[in-house]
Coordinates of C-alpha atoms in Angstrom, one line a residue:
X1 CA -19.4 210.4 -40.4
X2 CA -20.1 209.9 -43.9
X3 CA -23.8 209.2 -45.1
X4 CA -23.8 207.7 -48.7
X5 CA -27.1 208.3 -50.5
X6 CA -30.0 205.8 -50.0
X7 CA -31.7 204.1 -52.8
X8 CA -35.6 204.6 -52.6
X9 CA -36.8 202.3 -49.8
X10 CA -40.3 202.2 -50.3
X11 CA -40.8 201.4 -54.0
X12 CA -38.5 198.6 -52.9
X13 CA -37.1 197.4 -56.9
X14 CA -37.2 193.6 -57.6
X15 CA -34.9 191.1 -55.5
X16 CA -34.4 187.5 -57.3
X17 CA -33.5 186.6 -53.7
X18 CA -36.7 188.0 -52.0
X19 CA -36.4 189.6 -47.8
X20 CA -32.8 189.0 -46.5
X21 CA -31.8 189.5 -43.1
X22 CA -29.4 193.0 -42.3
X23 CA -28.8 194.8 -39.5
X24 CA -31.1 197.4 -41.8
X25 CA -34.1 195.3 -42.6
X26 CA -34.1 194.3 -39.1
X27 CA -33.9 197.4 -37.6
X28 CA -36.3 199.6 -40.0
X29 CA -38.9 196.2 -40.8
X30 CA -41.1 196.6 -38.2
X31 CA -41.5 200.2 -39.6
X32 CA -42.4 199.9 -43.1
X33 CA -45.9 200.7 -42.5
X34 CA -45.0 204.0 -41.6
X35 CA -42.5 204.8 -44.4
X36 CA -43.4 206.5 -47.9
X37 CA -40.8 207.7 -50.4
X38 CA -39.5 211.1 -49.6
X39 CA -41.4 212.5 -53.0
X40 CA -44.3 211.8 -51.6
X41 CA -43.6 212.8 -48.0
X42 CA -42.4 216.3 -49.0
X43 CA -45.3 216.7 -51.5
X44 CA -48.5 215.7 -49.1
X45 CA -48.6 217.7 -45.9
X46 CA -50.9 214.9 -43.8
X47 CA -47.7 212.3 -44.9
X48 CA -45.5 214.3 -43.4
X49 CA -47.4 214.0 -40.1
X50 CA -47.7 210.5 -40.5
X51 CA -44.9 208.9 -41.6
X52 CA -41.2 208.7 -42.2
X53 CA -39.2 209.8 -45.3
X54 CA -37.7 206.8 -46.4
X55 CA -34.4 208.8 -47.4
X56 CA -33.9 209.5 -43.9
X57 CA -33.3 205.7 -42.7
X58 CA -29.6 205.3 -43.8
X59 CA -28.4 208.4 -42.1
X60 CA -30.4 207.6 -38.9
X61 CA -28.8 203.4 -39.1
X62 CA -25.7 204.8 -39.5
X63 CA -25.8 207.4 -36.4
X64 CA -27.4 204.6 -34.0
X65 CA -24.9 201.8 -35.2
X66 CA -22.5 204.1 -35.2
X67 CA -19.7 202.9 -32.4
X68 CA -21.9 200.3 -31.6
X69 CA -20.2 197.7 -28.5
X70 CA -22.7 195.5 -29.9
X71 CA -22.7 195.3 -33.4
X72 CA -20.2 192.4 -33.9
X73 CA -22.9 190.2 -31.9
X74 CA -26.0 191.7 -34.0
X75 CA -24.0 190.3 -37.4
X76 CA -23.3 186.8 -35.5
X77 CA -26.7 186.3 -34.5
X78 CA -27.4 187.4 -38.3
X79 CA -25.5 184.5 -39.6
X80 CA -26.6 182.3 -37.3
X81 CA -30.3 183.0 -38.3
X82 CA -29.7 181.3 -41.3
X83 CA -31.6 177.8 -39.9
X84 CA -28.4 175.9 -39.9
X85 CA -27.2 177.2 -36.6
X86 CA -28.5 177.3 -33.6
X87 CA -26.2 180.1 -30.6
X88 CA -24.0 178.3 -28.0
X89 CA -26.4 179.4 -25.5
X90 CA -29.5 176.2 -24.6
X91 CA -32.6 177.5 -26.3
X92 CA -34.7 175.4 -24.0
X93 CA -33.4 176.9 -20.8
X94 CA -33.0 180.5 -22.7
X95 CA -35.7 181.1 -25.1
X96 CA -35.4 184.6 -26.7
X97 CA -32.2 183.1 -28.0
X98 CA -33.9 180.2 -30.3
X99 CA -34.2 182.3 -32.9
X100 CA -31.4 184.6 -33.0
X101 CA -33.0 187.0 -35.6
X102 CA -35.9 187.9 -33.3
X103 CA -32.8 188.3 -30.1
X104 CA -30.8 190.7 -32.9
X105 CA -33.7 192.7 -33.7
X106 CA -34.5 193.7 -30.1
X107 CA -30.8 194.3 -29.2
X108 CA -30.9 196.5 -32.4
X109 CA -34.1 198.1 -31.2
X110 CA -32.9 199.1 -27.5
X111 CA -29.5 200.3 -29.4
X112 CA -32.2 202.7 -31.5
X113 CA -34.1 203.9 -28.2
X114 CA -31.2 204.5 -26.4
X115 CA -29.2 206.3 -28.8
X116 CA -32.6 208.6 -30.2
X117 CA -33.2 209.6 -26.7
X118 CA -29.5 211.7 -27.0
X119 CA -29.6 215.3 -28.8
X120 CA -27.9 214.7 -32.3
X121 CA -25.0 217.1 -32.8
X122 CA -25.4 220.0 -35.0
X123 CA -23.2 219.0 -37.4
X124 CA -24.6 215.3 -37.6
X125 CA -28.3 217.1 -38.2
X126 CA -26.8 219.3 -40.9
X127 CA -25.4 215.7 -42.6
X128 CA -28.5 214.3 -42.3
X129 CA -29.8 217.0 -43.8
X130 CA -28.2 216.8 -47.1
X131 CA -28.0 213.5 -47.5
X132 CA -32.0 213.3 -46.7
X133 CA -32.9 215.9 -48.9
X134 CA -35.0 217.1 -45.6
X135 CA -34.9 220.3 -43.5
X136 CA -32.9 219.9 -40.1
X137 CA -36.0 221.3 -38.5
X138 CA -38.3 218.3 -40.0
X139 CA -35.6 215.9 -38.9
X140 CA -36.1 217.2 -35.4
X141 CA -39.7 217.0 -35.7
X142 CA -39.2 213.2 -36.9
X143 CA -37.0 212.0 -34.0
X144 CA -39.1 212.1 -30.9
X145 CA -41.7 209.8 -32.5
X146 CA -39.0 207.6 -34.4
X147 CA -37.8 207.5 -30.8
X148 CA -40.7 206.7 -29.0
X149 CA -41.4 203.4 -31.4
X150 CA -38.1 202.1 -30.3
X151 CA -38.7 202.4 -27.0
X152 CA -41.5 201.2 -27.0
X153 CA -40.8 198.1 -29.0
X154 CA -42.5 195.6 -26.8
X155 CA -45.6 196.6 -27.9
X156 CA -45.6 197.6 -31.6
X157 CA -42.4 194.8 -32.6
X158 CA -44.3 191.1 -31.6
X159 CA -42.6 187.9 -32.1
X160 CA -42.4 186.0 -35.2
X161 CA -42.9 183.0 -34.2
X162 CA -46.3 182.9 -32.7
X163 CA -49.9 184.1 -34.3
X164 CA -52.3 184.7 -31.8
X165 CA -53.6 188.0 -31.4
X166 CA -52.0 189.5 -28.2
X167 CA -53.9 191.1 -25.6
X168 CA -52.3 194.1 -24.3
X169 CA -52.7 195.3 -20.7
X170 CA -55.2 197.7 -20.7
X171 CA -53.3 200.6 -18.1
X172 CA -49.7 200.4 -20.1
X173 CA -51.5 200.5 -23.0
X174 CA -53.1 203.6 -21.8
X175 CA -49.8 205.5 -20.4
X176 CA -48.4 204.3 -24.0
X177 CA -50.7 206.1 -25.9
X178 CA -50.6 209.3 -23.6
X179 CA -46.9 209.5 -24.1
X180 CA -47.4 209.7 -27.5
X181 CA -50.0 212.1 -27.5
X182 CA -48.4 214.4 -25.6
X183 CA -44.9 213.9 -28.3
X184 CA -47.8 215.3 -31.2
X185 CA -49.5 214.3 -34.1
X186 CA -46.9 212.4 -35.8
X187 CA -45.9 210.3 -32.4
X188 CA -49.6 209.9 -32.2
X189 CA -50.1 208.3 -35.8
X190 CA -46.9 206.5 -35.8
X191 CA -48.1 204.5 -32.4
X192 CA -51.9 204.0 -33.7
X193 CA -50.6 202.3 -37.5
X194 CA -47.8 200.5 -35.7
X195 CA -50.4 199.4 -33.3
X196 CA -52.7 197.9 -35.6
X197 CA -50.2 196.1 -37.8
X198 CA -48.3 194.2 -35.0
X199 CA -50.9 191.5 -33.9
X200 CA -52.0 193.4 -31.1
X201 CA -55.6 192.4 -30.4
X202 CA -58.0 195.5 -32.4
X203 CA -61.1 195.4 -29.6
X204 CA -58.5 196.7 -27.0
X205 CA -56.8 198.9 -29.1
X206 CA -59.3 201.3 -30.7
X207 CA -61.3 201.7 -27.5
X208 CA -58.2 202.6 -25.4
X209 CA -56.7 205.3 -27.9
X210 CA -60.4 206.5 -28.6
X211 CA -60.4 206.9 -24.4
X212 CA -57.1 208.5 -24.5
X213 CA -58.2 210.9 -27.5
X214 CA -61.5 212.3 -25.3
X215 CA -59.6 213.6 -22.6
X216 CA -57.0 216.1 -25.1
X217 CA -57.6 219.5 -25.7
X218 CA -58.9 218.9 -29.2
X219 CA -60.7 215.9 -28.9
X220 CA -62.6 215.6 -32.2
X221 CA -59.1 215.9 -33.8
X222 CA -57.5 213.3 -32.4
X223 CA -60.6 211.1 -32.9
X224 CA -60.8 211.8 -36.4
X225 CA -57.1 210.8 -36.4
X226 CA -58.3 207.1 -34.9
X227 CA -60.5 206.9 -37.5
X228 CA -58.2 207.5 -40.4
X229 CA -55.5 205.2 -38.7
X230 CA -57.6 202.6 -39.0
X231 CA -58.8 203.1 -42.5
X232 CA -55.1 203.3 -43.1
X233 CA -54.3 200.2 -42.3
X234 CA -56.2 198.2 -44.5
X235 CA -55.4 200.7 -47.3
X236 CA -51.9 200.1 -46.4
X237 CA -51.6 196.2 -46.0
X238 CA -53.7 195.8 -49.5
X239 CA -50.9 198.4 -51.0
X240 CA -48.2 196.0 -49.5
X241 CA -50.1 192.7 -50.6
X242 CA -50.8 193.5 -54.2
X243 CA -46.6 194.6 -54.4
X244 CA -45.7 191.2 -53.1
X245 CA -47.9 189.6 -55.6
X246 CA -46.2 191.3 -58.3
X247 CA -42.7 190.6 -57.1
X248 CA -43.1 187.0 -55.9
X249 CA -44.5 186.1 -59.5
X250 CA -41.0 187.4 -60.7
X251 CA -39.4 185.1 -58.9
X252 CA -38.7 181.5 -60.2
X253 CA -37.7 178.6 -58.2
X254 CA -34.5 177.9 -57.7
X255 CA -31.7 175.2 -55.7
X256 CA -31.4 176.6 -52.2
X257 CA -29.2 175.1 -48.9
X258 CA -32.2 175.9 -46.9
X259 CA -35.5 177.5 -46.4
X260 CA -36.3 180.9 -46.8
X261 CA -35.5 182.7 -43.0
X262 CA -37.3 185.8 -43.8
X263 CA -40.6 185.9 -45.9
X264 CA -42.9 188.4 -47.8
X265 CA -46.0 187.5 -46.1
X266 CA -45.0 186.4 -42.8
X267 CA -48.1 184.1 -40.9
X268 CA -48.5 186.3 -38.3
X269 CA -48.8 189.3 -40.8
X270 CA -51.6 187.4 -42.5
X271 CA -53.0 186.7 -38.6
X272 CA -53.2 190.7 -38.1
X273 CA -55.1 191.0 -42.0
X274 CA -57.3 188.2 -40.8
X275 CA -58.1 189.9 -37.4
X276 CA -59.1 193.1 -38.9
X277 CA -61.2 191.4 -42.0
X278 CA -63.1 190.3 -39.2
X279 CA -63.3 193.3 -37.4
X280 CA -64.8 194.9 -40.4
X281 CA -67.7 192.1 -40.0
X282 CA -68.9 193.6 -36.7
X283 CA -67.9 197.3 -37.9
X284 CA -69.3 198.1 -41.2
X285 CA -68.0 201.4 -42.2
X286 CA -65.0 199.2 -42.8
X287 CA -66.6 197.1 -45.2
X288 CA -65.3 198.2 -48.7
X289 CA -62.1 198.6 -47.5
X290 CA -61.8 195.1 -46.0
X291 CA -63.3 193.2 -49.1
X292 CA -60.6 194.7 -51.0
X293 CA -57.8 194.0 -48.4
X294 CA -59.4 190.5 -48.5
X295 CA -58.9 189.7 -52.2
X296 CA -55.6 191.5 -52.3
X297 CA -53.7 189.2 -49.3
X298 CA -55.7 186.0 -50.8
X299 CA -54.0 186.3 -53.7
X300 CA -50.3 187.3 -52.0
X301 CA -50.5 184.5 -49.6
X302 CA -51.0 181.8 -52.5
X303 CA -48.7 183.0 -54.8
X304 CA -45.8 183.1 -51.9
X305 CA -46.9 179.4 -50.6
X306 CA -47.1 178.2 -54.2
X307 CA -43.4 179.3 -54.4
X308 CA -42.4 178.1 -50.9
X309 CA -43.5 174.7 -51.6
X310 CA -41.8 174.8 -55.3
X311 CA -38.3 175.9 -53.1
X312 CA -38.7 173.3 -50.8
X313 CA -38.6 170.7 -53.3
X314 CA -35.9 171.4 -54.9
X315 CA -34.0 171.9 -51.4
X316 CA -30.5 169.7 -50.9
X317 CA -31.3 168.4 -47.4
X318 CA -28.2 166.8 -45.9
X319 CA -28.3 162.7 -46.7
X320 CA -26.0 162.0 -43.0
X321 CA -28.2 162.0 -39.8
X322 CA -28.9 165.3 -39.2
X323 CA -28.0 167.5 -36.1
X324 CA -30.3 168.7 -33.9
X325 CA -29.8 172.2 -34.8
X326 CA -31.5 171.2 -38.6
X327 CA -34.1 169.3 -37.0
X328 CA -35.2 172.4 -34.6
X329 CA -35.2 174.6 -38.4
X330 CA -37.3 171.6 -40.2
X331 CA -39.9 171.2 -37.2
X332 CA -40.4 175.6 -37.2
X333 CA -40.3 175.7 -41.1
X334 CA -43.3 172.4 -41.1
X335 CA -44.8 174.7 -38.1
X336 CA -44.7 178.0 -40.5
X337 CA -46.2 175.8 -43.5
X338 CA -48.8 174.4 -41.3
X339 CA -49.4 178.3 -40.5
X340 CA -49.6 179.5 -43.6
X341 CA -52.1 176.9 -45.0
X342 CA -54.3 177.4 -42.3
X343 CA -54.1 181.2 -42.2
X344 CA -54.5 181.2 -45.8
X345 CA -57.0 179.0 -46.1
X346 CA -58.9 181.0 -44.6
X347 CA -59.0 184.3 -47.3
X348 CA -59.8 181.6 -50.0
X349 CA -60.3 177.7 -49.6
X350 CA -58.3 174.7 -48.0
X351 CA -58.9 173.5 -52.1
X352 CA -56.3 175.9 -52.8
X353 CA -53.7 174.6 -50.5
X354 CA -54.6 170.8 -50.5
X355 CA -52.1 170.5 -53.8
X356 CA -49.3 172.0 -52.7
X357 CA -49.6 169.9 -49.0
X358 CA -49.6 166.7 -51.0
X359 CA -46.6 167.7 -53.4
X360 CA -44.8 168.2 -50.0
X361 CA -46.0 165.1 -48.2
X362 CA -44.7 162.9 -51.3
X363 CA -41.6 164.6 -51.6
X364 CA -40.6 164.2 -48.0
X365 CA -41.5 160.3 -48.1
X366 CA -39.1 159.8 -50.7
X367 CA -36.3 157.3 -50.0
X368 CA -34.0 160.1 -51.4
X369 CA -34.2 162.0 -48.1
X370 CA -32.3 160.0 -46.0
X371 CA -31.5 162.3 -43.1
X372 CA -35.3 161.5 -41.7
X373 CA -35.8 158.2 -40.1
X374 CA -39.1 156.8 -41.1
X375 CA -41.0 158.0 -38.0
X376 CA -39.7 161.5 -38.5
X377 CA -41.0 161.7 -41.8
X378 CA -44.6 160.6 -40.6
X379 CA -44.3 163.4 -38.2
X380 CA -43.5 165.6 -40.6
X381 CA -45.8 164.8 -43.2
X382 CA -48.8 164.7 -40.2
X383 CA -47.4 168.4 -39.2
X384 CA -48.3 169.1 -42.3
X385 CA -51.7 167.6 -43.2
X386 CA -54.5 169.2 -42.0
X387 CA -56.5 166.5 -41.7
X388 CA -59.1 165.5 -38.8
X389 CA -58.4 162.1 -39.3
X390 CA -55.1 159.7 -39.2
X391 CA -53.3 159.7 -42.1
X392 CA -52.6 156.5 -44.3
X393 CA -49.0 157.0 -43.3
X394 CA -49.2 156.7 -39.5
X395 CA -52.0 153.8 -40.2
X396 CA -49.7 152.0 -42.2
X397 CA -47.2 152.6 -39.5
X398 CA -48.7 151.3 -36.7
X399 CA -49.8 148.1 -38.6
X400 CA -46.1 147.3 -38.5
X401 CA -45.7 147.5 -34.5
X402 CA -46.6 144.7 -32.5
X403 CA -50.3 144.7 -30.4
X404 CA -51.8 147.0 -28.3
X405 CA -50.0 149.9 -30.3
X406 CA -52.0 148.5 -33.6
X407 CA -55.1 149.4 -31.7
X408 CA -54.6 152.6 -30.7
X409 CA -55.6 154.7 -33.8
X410 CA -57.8 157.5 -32.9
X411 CA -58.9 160.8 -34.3
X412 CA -56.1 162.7 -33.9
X413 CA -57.3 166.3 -32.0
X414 CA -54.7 169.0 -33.0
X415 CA -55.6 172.2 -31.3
X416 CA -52.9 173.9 -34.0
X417 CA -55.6 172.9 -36.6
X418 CA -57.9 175.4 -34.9
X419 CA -57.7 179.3 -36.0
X420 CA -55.2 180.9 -34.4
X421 CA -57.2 184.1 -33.6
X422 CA -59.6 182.0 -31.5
X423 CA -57.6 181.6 -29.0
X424 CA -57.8 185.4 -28.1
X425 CA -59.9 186.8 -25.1
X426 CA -62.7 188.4 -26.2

């Protein structure tokens, strides 16, 4: 095979057009906690034993996708991710295949385990070599915990869609964590960061791999390594949010056919920061670190909604009735806006959202978007105000329709308006 050179991953250079989706992004996102450029990696000998080179992605995606049975499917559901389309398959009776990005990703992730758990020709390792800039014999070193991640996908890669913290069982948790202990160091660090940055719930996940650290031969080394995985991880998500600060100020609004598939700041990402801002209130050694992480995402999360809702105004929404594939899209993008207000919200003030949700509730009311029927647009305009009251909208509705519907206003108790982290077991 032939491995062209890979452009610097991590330093990531501006985009006009923001996170696409690939067969690359979807494959390597989840991992970008774990990936520094290869200058750095090759300079700093406790990188190189926690993370990946980012020089070495292309050769890897082009060895696992390499002959790939699959990979005309991955592209389709690609294309079809793009909110206009929904797959042939019934997303009611099937649901991993509602959102085809999420059902490419894992196809691509079981293609990764799969193929990693293979020795890699000499020949191939040699390749990878060169193109990598990276000895074969760090590339070996690299593979058993690259490989473990993909297998083990279920619990670092958690769905987009929702925002609750999950609660991982306990016991495979446990034999998780042992596995990668007993791959080394870098397995060991690579499952920890992952861990922590995936929405999996913190009060089970620190006490489990602190247990599992006791019982190895060097115990105060791989507790020291907990420590610094968690310290990590708020270093690293305020590293991420201040870079998508910068580039989402960049980037000015523009005519789009539809909303933004991929974000910068997805909800659930802001979900994890929030969990482990709060974290840092009952722990705090983590105190300085979190304050900073705090001011850091505040700032990314407006500054990506400020530009979302600027998009979705100037978006050409079809003016014929529209099909139910576009209506399932406009209910999960209202759901995502409604997300990201509330989850950013709470880093600053509902004041600094309240502007943008009434730009968005006027805009949607207008008699120019004619592919809503009057009743849809209330429900999308109440989707979207967070309000613990009913709206003037739906009280102006129901003035319209005949007795007893006129007297059946209430206060409308929306258990989306609650956090989403407090759903969580504690």
């Amino acid at each position: 095979m032939t491995l062209p050179v890979l452009p610097n991953i991590r330093r990531e250079p501006f985009s006009a057009e923001g996170p696409v989706a690939t067969s690359f992004t979807l494959l390597f996102r989840p991992l970008w906690p774990v990936i520094v450029p290869a200058t750095e990696w090759m300079r700093s000998s406790e990188l190189s034993a926690r993370s990946i080179p980012d020089t070495l992605l292309e050769p890897l995606r082009i060895w696992i996708m390499d002959c790939y049975p699959q990979g005309t499917l991955v592209e389709k559901l690609i294309e079809l991710g793009d909110g206009l389309h929904l797959p042939e398959r019934d997303p009611l009776d099937e649901k991993e295949w509602a959102d085809p990005l999420w059902r490419a990703s894992q196809m691509l992730w079981v293609r990764a385990a799969e193929v990693l758990s293979r020795p890699i020709p000499p020949a191939v390792l040699e390749e990878m070599s060169e193109v990598s800039g990276l000895r074969t014999t760090s590339i070996e070193t690299l593979l058993p915990a690259i490989q473990l991640v993909f297998a083990g996908a279920r619990h670092f890669f958690q769905s987009r869609k929702a925002v609750v913290p999950v609660v991982p069982d306990r016991d495979d948790l446990a034999l998780l964590l042992k596995e990668a202990a007993g791959r080394g160091i870098t397995a060991w660090c690579f499952a920890l960061t992952l861990l922590m940055t995936s929405r999996n719930e913190i009060d089970i996940i620190l006490p489990t791999a602190r247990a599992v650290a006791h019982v190895q031969p060097d115990a105060r080394l791989w507790l020291e390594l907990c420590d610094h995985a968690i310290t990590g991880v708020y270093e690293l998500f305020t590293v991420r949010c201040d870079r998508i600060s910068r580039e989402v100020t960049r980037i000015r609004p523009a005519e789009r056919a539809e909303r933004r598939v991929l974000l910068w700041l997805e909800a659930n990402e802001q979900a994890t920061m929030h969990a482990l801002i709060r974290f840092a209130g009952r722990c705090s050694v983590y105190g300085a670190v979190a304050a900073e992480l705090m001011e850091a995402v505040a700032k990314a999360a407006k500054a990506q909604f400020s530009l979302l809702v600027e998009e979705d105004r100037l978006i050409a929404w079809p003016v014929t009735a529209w099909p139910d594939s576009l209506m399932i899209s406009f209910e999960t993008g209202n759901r995502r806006f409604r997300q990201l207000v509330s989850l950013g919200a709470s880093f600053s003030r509902f004041a600094d959202y309240r502007g943008g949700i009434e730009q968005l509730v006027a805009h949607y009311m207008d008699e120019r978007i004619t592919g809503l029927g009057v009743a849809e647009k209330i429900h999308a305009c109440e989707m979207l105000e967070a309000s613990s009251s009913p709206s003037s909208l739906l009280t102006d509705y129901l003035q319209l329709l005949p007795s007893p519907a006129r007297g059946r206003i209430f206060v409308r108790r929306d258990v989306s308006l609650t956090m989403p982290w407090s759903a969580s077991a504690r």
